XYZ file of C-alpha atoms in Angstrom:
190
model
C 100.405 123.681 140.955
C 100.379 121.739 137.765
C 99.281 123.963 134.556
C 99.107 123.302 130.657
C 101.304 125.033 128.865
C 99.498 124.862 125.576
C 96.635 123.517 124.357
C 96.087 123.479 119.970
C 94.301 121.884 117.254
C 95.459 120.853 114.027
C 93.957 118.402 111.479
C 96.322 115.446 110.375
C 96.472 113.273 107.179
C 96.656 109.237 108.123
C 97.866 106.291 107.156
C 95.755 103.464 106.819
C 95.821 99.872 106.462
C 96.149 98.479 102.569
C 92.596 98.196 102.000
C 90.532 101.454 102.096
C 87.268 102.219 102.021
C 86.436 105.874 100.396
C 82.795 106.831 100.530
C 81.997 109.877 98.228
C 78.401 111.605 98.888
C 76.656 112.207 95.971
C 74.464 115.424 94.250
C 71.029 113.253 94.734
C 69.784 113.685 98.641
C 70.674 110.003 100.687
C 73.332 108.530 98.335
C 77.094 108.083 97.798
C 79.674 106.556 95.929
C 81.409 103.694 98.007
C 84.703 101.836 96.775
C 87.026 99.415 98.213
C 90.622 99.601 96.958
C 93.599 97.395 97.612
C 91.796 94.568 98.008
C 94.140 91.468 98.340
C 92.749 87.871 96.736
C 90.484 86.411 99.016
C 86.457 86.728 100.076
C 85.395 89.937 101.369
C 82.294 90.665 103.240
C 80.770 94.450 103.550
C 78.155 95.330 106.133
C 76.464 98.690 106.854
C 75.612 98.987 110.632
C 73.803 101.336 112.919
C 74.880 103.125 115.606
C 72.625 100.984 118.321
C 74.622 97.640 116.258
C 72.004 96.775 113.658
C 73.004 95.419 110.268
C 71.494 97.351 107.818
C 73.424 95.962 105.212
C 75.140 93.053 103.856
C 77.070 91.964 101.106
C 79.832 88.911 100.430
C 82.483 90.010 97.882
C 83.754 86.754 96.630
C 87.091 86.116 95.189
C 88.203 89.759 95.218
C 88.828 91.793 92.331
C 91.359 94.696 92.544
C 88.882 97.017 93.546
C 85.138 97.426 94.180
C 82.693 100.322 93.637
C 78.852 100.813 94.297
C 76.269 103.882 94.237
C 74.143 103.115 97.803
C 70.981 104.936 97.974
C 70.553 105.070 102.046
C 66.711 107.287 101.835
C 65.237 104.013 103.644
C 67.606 104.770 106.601
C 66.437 106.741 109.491
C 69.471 109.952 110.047
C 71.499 108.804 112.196
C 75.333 107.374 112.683
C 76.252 104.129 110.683
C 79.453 102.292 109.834
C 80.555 100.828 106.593
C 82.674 97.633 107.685
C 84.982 95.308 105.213
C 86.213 92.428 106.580
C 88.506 89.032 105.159
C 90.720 86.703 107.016
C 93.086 89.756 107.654
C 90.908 91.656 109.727
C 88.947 95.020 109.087
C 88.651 98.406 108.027
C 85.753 100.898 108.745
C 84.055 104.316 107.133
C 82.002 106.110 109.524
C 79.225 108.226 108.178
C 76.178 110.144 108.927
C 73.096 110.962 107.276
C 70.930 114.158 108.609
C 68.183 115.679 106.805
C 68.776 113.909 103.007
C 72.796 114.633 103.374
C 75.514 112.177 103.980
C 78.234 113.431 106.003
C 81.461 110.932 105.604
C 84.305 111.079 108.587
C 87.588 110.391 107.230
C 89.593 109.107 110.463
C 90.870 106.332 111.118
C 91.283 105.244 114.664
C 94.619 106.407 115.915
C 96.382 105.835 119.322
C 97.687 108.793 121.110
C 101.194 109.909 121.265
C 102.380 110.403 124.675
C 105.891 111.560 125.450
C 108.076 113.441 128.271
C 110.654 115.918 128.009
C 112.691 116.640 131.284
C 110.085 117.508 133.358
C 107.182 117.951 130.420
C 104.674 115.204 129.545
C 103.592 115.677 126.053
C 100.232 114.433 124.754
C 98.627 114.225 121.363
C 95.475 112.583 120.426
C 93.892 112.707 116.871
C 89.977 113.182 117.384
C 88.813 113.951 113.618
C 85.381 112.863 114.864
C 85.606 116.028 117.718
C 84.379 113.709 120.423
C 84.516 115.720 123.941
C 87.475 114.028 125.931
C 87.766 114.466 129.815
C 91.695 114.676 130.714
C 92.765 114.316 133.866
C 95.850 114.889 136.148
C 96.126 112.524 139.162
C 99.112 112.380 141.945
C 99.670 108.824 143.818
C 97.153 109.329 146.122
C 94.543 109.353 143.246
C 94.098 113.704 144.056
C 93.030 115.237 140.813
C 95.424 118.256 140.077
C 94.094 119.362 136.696
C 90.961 118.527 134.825
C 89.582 119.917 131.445
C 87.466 118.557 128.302
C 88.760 119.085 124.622
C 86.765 118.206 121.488
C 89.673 119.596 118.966
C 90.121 117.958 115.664
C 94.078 117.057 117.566
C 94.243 117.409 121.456
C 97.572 118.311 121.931
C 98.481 119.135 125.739
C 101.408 119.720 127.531
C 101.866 119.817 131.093
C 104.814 120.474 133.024
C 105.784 118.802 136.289
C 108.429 121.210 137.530
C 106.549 122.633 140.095
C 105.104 119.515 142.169
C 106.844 116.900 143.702
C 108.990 114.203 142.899
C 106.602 111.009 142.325
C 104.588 108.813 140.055
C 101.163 110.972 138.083
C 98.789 109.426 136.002
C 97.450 111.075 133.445
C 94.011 109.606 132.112
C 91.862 110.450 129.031
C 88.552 109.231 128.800
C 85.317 109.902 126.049
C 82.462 107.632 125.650
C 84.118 105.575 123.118
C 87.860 104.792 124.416
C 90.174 105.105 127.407
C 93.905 105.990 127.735
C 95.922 106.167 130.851
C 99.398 107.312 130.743
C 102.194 107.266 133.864
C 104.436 109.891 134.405
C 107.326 109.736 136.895
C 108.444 113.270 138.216
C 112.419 112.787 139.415
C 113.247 116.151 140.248
């Protein structure tokens, strides 16, 4: 039978790419502080979107100064989940943030990949999930048999499972939530 050993949560700071978005709510009900730091020469263009993909907002930052601040007064939105996007030639960075009931509530991660290791006959998996999404993880043999199942919403999933007690072969190990997928092979060589 195939157990977890351990299962833990932990919040963890991040490192992010050289421009940042930070997004400060404000005192006054539906607005916030936004400012973009870093920003390298070049035009910049900042949208506001809804969760169902609707701009809300848009803005071209031309010719980019070192850094770029604005007080947005969101009381015309409807509460809900939006995303502050900045994008140039280089690619782009995101703030996620939610309004509910005259607050803004700002989520500070950025989107990590899981760590996935083995030890001897341990598989070790860590997932950052600031946002607490609810992640299915699953243990599969080579015939596709589930041998372990659970969901985790923890601020860091952090799971270990150990293979000493099944046989030799190839496991999959999959982790799934509504917004991303992860699959992860583990041989067992006993």
């Amino acid at each position: 039978m195939l157990l977890p050993l351990f299962t833990s949560a932990k919040g963890k700071d991040k490192a992010a790419k050289t421009t940042k978005v930070y997004m400060q709510p404000l005192n006054k009900d539906y607005h916030a502080a936004v400012s973009l730091v870093n920003l390298e020469e070049g035009k910049y263009t900042l949208t506001i979107e809804s969760e169902n993909g609707v701009n809300v907002y848009y803005d071209a930052v031309l010719k980019s100064p070192e850094s770029f601040a604005k007080v947005f007064d969101f009381s015309r939105l409807e509460d809900g989940e939006y995303t502050i996007r900045v994008k140039n030639k280089e690619g782009v960075v995101e703030r996620h943030f939610g309004l509910e009931n005259g607050k803004v509530k700002v989520y500070y991660e950025e989107k990590e990949e899981p760590v996935f290791k083995t030890v001897g006959q341990k598989a070790i998996f860590v997932l950052p999930n600031e946002n607490n999404l609810n992640y299915s993880i699953r243990v599969l043999d080579a015939e596709g048999e589930q041998l372990f199942a659970t969901n985790e919403n923890a601020s860091t999933i952090k799971k270990m499972f150990d293979f000493s007690n099944v046989e030799a072969g190839r496991y999959q190990i999959l982790v799934s939530s509504n917004k991303s997928d992860y699959s992860f092979d583990f041989v067992n060589q006993r």
